[in-house]
Short mmCIF file of C-alpha atoms in Angstrom, two decimals:
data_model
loop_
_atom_site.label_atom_id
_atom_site.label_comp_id
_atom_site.label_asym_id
_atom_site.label_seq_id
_atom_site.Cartn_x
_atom_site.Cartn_y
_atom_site.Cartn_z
CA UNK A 46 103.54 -57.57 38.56
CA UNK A 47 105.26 -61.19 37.51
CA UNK A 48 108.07 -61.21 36.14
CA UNK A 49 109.75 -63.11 33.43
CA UNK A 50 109.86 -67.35 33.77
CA UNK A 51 113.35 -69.06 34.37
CA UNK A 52 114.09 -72.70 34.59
CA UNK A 53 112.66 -74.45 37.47
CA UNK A 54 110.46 -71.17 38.15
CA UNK A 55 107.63 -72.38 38.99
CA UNK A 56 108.88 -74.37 41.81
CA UNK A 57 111.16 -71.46 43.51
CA UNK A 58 108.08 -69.62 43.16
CA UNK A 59 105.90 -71.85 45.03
CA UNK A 60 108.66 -72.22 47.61
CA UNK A 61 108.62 -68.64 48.63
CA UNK A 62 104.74 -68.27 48.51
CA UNK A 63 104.89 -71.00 51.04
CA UNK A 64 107.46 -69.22 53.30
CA UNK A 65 105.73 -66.27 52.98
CA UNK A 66 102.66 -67.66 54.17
CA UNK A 67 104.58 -69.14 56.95
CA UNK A 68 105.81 -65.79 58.03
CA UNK A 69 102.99 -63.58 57.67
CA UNK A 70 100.89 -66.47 60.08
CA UNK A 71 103.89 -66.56 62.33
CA UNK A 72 104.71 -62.50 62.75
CA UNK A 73 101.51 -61.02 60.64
CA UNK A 74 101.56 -58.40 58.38
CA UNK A 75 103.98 -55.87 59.90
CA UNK A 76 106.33 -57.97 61.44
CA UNK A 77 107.07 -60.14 58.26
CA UNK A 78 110.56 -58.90 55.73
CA UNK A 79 111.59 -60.18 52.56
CA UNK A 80 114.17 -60.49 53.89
CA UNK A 81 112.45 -63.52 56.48
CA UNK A 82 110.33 -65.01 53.75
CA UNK A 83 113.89 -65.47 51.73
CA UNK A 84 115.71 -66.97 54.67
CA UNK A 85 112.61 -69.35 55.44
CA UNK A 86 113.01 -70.35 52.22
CA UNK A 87 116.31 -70.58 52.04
CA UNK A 88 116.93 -68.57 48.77
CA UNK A 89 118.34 -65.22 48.17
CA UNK A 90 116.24 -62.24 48.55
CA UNK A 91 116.99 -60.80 45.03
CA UNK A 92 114.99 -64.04 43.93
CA UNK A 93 111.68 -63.24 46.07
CA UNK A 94 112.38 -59.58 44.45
CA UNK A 95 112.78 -60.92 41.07
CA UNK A 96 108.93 -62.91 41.70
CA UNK A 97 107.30 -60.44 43.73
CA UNK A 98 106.88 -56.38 43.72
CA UNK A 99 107.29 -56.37 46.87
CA UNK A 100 105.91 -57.19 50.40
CA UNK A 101 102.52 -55.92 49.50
CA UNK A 102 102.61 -57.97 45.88
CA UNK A 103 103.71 -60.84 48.35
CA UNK A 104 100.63 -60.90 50.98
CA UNK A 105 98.03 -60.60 47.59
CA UNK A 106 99.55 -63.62 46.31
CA UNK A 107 99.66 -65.38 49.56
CA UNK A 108 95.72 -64.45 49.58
CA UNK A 109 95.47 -65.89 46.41
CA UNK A 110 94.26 -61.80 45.02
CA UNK A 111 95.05 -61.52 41.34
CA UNK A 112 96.12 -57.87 41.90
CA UNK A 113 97.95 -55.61 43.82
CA UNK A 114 95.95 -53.71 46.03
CA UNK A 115 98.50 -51.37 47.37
CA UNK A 116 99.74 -50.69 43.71
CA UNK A 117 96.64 -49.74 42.73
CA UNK A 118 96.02 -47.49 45.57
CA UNK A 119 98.65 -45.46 44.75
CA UNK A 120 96.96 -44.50 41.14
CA UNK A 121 94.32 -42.92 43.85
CA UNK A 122 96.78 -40.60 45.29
CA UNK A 123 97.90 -39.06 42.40
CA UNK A 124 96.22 -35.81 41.39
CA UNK A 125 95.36 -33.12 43.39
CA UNK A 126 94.15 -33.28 47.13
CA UNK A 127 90.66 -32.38 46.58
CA UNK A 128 89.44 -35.13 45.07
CA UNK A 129 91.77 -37.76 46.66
CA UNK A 130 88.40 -39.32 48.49
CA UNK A 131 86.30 -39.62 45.18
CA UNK A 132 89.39 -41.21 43.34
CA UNK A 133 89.96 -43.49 46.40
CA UNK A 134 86.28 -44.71 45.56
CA UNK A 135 86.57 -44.88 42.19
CA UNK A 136 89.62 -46.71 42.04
CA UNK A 137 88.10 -49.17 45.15
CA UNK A 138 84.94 -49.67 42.74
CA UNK A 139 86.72 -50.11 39.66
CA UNK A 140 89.10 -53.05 41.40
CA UNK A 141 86.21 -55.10 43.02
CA UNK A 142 83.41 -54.66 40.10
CA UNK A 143 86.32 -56.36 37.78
CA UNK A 144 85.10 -59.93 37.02
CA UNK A 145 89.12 -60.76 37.16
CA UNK A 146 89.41 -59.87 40.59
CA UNK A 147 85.64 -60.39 42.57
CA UNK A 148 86.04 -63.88 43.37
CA UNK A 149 89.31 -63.45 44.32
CA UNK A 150 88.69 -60.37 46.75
CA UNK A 151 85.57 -61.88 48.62
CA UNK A 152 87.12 -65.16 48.93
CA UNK A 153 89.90 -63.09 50.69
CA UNK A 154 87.29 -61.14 52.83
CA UNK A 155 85.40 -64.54 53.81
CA UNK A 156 89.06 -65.47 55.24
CA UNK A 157 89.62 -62.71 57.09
CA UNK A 158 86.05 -63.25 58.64
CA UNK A 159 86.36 -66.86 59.60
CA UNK A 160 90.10 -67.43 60.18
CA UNK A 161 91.43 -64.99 63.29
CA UNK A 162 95.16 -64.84 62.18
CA UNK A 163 93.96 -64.13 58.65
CA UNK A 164 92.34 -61.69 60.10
CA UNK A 165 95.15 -59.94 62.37
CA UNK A 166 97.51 -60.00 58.88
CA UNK A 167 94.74 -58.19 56.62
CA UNK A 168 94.22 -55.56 59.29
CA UNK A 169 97.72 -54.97 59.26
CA UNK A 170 97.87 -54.73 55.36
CA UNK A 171 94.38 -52.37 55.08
CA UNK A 172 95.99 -50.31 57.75
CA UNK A 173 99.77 -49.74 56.29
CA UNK A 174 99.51 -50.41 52.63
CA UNK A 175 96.48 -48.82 52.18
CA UNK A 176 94.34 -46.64 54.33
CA UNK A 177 97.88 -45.01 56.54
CA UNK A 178 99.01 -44.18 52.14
CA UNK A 179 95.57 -42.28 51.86
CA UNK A 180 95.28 -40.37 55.03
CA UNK A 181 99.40 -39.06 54.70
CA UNK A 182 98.88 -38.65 50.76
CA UNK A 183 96.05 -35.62 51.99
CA UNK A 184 98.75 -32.69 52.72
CA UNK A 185 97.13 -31.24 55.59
CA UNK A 186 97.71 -34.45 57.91
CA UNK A 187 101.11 -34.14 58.87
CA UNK A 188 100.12 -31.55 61.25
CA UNK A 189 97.97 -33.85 63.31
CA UNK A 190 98.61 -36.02 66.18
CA UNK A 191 99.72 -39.72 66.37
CA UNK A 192 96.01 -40.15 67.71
CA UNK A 193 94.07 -37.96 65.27
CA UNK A 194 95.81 -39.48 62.50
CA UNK A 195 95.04 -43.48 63.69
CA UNK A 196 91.46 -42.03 64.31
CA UNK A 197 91.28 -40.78 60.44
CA UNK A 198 92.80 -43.79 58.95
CA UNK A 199 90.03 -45.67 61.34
CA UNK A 200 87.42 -43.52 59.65
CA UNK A 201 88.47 -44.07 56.14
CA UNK A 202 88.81 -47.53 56.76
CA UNK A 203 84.79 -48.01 58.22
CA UNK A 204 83.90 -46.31 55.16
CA UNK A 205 85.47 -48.80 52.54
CA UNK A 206 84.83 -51.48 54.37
CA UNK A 207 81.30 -50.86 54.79
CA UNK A 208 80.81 -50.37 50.89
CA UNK A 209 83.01 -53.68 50.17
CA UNK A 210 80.10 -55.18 53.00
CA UNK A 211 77.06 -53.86 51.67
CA UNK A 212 78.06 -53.79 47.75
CA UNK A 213 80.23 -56.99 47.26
CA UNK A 214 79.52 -59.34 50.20
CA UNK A 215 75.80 -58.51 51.53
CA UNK A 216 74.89 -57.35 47.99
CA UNK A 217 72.45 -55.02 49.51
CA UNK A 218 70.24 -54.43 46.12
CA UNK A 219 70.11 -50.82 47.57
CA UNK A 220 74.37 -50.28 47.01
CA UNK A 221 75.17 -52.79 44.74
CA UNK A 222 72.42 -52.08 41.98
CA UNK A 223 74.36 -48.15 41.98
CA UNK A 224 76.70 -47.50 39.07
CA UNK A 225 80.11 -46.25 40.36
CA UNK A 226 79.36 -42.80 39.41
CA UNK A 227 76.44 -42.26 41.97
CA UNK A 228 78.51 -44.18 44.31
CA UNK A 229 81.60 -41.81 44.06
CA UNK A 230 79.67 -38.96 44.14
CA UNK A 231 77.46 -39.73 47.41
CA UNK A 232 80.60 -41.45 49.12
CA UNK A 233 83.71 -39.23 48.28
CA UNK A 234 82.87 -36.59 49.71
CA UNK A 235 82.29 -38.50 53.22
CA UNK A 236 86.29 -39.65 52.79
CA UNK A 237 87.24 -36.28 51.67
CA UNK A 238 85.69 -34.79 54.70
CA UNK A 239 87.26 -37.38 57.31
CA UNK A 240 90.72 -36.23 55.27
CA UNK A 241 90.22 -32.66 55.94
CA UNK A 242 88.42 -32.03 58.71
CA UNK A 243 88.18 -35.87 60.65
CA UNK A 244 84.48 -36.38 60.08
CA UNK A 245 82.83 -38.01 57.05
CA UNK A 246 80.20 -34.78 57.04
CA UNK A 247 83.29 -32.36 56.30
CA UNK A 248 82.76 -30.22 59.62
CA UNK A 249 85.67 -29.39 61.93
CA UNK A 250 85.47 -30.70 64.68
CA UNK A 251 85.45 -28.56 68.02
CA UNK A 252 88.16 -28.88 70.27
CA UNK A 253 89.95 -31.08 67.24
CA UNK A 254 94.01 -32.01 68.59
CA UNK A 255 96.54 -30.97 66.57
CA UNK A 256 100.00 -30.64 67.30
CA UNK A 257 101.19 -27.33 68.43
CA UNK B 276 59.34 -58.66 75.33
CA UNK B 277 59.00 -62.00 76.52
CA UNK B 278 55.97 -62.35 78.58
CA UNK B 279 54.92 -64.01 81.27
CA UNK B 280 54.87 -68.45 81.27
CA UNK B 281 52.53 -70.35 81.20
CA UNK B 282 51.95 -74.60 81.88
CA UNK B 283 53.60 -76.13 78.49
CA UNK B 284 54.95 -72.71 77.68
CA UNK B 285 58.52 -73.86 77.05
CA UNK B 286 57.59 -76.34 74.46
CA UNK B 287 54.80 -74.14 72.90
CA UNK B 288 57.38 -71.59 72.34
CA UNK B 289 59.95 -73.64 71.00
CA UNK B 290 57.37 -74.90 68.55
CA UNK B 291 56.26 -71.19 67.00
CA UNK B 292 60.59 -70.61 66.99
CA UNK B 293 60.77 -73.86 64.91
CA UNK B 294 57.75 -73.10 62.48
CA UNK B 295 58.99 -69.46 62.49
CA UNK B 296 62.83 -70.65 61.37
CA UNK B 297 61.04 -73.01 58.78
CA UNK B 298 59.18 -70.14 57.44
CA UNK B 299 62.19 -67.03 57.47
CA UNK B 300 63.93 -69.93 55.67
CA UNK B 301 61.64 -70.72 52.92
CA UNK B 302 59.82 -66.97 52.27
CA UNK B 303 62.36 -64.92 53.90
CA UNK B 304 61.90 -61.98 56.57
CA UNK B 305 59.48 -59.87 53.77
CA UNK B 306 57.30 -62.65 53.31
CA UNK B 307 57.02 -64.35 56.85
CA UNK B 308 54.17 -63.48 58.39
CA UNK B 309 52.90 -64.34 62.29
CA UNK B 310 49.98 -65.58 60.87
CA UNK B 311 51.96 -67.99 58.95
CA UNK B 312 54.60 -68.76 61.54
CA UNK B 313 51.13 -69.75 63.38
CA UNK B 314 49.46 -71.98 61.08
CA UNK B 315 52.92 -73.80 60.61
CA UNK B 316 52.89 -74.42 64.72
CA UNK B 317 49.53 -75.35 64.34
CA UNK B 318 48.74 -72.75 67.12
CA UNK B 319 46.47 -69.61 67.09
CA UNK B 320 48.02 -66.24 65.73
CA UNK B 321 47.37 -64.83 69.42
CA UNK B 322 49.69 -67.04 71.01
CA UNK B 323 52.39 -66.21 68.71
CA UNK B 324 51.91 -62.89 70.00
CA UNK B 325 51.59 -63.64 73.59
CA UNK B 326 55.00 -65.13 73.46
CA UNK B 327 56.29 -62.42 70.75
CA UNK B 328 56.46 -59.13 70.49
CA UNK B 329 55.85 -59.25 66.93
CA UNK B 330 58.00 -60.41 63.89
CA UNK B 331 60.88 -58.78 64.45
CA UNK B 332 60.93 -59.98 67.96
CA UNK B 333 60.49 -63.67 66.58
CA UNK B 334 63.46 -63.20 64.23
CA UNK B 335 65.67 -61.79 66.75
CA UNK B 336 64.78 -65.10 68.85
CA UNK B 337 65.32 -67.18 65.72
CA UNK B 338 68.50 -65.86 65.62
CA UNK B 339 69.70 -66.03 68.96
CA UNK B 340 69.82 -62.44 69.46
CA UNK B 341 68.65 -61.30 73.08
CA UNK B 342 67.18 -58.08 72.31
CA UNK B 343 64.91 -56.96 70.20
CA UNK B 344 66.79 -54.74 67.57
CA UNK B 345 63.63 -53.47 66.07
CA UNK B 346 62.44 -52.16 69.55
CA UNK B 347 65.71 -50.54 70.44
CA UNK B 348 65.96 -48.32 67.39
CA UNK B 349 62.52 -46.58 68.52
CA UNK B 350 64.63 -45.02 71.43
CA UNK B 351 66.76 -43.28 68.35
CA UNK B 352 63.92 -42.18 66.38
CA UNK B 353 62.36 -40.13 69.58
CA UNK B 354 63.61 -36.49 69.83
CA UNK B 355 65.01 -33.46 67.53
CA UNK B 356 65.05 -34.34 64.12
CA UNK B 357 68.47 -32.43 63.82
CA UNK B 358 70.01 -35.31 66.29
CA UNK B 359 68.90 -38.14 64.65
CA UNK B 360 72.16 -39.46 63.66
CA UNK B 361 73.87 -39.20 66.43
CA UNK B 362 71.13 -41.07 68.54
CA UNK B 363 71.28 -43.75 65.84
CA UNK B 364 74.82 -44.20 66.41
CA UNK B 365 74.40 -43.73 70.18
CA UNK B 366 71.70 -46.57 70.20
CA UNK B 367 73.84 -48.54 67.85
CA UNK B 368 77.16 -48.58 70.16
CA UNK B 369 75.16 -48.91 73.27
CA UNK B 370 73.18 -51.89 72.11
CA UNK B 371 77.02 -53.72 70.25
CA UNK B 372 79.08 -52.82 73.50
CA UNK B 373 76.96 -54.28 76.53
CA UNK B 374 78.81 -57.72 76.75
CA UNK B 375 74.83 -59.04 77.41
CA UNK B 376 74.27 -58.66 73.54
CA UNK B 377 77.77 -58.82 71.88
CA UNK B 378 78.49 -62.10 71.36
CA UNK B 379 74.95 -63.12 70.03
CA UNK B 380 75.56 -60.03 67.82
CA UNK B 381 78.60 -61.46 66.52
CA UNK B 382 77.04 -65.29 66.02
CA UNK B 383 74.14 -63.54 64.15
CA UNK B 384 76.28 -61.60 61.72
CA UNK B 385 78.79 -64.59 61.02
CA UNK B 386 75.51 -66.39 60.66
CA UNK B 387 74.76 -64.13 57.70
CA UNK B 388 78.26 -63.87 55.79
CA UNK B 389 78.69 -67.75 56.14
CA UNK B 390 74.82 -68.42 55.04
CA UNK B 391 73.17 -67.23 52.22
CA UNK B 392 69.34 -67.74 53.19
CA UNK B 393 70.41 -65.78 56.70
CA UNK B 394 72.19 -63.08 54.68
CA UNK B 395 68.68 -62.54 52.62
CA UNK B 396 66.69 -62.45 55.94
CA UNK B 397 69.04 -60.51 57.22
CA UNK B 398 69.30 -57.88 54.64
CA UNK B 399 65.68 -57.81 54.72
CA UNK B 400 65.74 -57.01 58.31
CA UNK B 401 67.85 -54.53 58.62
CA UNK B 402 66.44 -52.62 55.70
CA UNK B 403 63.10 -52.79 56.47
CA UNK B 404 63.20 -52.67 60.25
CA UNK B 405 66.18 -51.01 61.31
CA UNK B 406 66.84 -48.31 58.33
CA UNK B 407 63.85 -47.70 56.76
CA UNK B 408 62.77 -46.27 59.84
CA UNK B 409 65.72 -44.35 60.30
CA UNK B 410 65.50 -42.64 56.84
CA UNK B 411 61.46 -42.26 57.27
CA UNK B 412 61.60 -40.48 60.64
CA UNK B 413 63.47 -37.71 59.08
CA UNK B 414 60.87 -35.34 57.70
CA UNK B 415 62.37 -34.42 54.53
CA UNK B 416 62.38 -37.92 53.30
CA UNK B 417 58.47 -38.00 52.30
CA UNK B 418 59.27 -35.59 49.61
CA UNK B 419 61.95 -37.91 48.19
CA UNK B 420 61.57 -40.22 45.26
CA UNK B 421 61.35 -44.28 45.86
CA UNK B 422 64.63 -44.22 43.89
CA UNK B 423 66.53 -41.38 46.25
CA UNK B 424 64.93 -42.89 49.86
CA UNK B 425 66.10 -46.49 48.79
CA UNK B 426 69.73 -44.73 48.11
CA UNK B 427 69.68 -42.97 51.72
CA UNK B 428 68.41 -46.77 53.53
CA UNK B 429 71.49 -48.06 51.44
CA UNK B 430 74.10 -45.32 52.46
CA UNK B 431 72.81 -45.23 56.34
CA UNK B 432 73.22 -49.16 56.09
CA UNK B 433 76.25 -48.67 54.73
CA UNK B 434 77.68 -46.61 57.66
CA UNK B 435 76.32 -48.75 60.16
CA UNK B 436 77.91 -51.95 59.01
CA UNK B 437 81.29 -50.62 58.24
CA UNK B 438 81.06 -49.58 62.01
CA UNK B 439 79.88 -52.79 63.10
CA UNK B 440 82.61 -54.59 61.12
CA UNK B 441 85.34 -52.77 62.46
CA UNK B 442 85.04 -52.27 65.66
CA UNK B 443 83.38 -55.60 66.62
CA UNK B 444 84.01 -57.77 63.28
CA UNK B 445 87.68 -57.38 62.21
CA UNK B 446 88.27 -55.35 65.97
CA UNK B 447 90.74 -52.29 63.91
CA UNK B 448 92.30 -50.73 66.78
CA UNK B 449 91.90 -47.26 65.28
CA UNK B 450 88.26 -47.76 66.01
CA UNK B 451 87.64 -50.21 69.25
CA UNK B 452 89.71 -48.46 71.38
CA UNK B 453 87.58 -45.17 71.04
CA UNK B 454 84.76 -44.56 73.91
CA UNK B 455 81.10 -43.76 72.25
CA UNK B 456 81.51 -39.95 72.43
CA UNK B 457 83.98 -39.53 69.84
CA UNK B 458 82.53 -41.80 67.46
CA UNK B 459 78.90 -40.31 67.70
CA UNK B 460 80.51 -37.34 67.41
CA UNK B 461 82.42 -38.15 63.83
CA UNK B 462 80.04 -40.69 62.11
CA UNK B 463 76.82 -39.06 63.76
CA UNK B 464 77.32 -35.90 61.57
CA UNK B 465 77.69 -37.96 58.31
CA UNK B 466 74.35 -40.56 59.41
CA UNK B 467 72.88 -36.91 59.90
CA UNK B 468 74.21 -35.59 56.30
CA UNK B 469 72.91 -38.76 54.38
CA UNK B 470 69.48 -37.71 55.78
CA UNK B 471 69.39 -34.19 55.17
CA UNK B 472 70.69 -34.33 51.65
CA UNK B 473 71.36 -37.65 50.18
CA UNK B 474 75.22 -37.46 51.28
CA UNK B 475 77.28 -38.13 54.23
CA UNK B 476 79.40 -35.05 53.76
CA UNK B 477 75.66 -33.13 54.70
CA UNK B 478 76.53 -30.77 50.80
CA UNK B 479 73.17 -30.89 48.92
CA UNK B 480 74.07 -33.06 45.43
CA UNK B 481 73.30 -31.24 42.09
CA UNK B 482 70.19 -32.50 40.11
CA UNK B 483 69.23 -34.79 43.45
CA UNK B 484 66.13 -36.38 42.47
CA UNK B 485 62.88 -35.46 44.39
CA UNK B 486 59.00 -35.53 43.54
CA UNK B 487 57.53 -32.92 41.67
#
């Protein structure tokens, strides 16, 4: 979300998109603050609050996304944990089949496929903001183990990006000719399962760590 | 296959690779036939063949790609059909770890998300090749309408590439450090459950299409 204008706005603005995109090439993702972006660019970090929700709000602007992703992932996680995987497609579907934001989003995947530190930072952001949100959001999961829980949020993460792949990017007539209905319903449940049980077909898994 | 040289070979077969680029590129892998890929070398169809083990062996060569990935997902289709998916993700890992295929791999599919014509050839490869196989190997499928097998090739694409992108495309950690085993043994059950019933979480969908 932008907030309101001031004088001179639009060139404060710009100043801190540039730090940021200084920072997040310099320490990636996880290792870049507000509060680093703000001394970079030499203003107070109140003022890269007052611009940007956020680290998250930051990185979309730096990758020149019109939205939010990790705001809008956390519409997904409300409601009850049984249908957390269908709403996580829906909501996935419904962002990337917007006209306002499909340019935006493939022109940020094409990045992350061509450019390797564009690449490290996007993994990071997938990983925390998103994908790490869904698998804790599912209650069950905080009984699991450091490794069982990377492993899920691996899992959840080969699913979505294999639809963004095959839908937006390949445009595989097969997946991207689907409305988002068939699509929820056939690829939910193969999120839902890794959630529960740590396999897309919804079986548990024998011998499956957990902590004791 | 390549088989065995001949005086002049090495120019011969550079001339069918040439005429068979020229024709992938201007009909596409569908409509690209050897016959074609002949008359363009102004050979005869038979030495196309003695230097190719058919098409999908010339566009494997056209693309730089040392093995034959049409060939190598015959291994998966052999056996039980109960373990199909796991021997498709088995074959799949096998063939994207041995560091004699993996960066040729990796040219071909940066090939296809920087190039459009490649990403159509591609597409057309891997559907028709690779996953139609796949879904028409499991005997359930012939009972299936054109509408619901097309769905199941789109869904078992879709697993594959989200696994190829993420452990050898965008290398997530969550999913490159983990040895074969444990991924055949969570995305091999959901490869499976696409098969059996249209899903990856293996539950039989309500009013799922299938000839009368």
């Amino acid at each position: 979300m932008r907030r309101g204008r001031r004088p001179g706005g639009e060139n404060t603005r710009a100043l801190i998109l540039e730090a940021a995109r200084t920072e997040f090439a310099a320490t990636g993702y996880d290792g870049t603050s507000i509060r680093g972006v703000a001394r970079t660019a030499g203003v107070d970090p109140r003022l890269v609050h007052h611009y940007f929700d956020g680290k998250s709000d930051l990185f979309a602007a730096v990758m020149a996304v019109p939205i939010n992703p990790g705001a809008r992932v956390m519409h997904a996680l409300e409601g009850p944990p049984q249908g957390l995987g269908a709403r996580l497609v829906a909501v996935f579907i419904e962002t990337w089949d917007d006209p306002a934001n499909q340019a935006a989003l493939i022109g940020a995947v094409r990045t992350t496929l061509t450019n390797h530190e564009a690449a490290q930072q996007v993994r990071e952001f997938v990983t925390q903001e998103i994908m790490s949100r869904v698998v804790d959001a599912y209650p069950a999961t905080s009984t699991l183990t450091a490794a069982e829980r990377e492993l899920r949020v691996g899992l959840v993460t080969t699913q979505m990006v294999g639809l963004a792949m095959t839908r937006y990017i390949l445009r595989l007539p097969e997946i991207s000719d689907l409305c988002a209905e068939e699509l929820i319903a056939r690829i939910g449940p193969a999120i839902q399962g890794i959630l529960e049980t740590g396999s897309a077909a919804g079986t548990p898994l024998v011998g499956q760590p957990a902590k004791d």
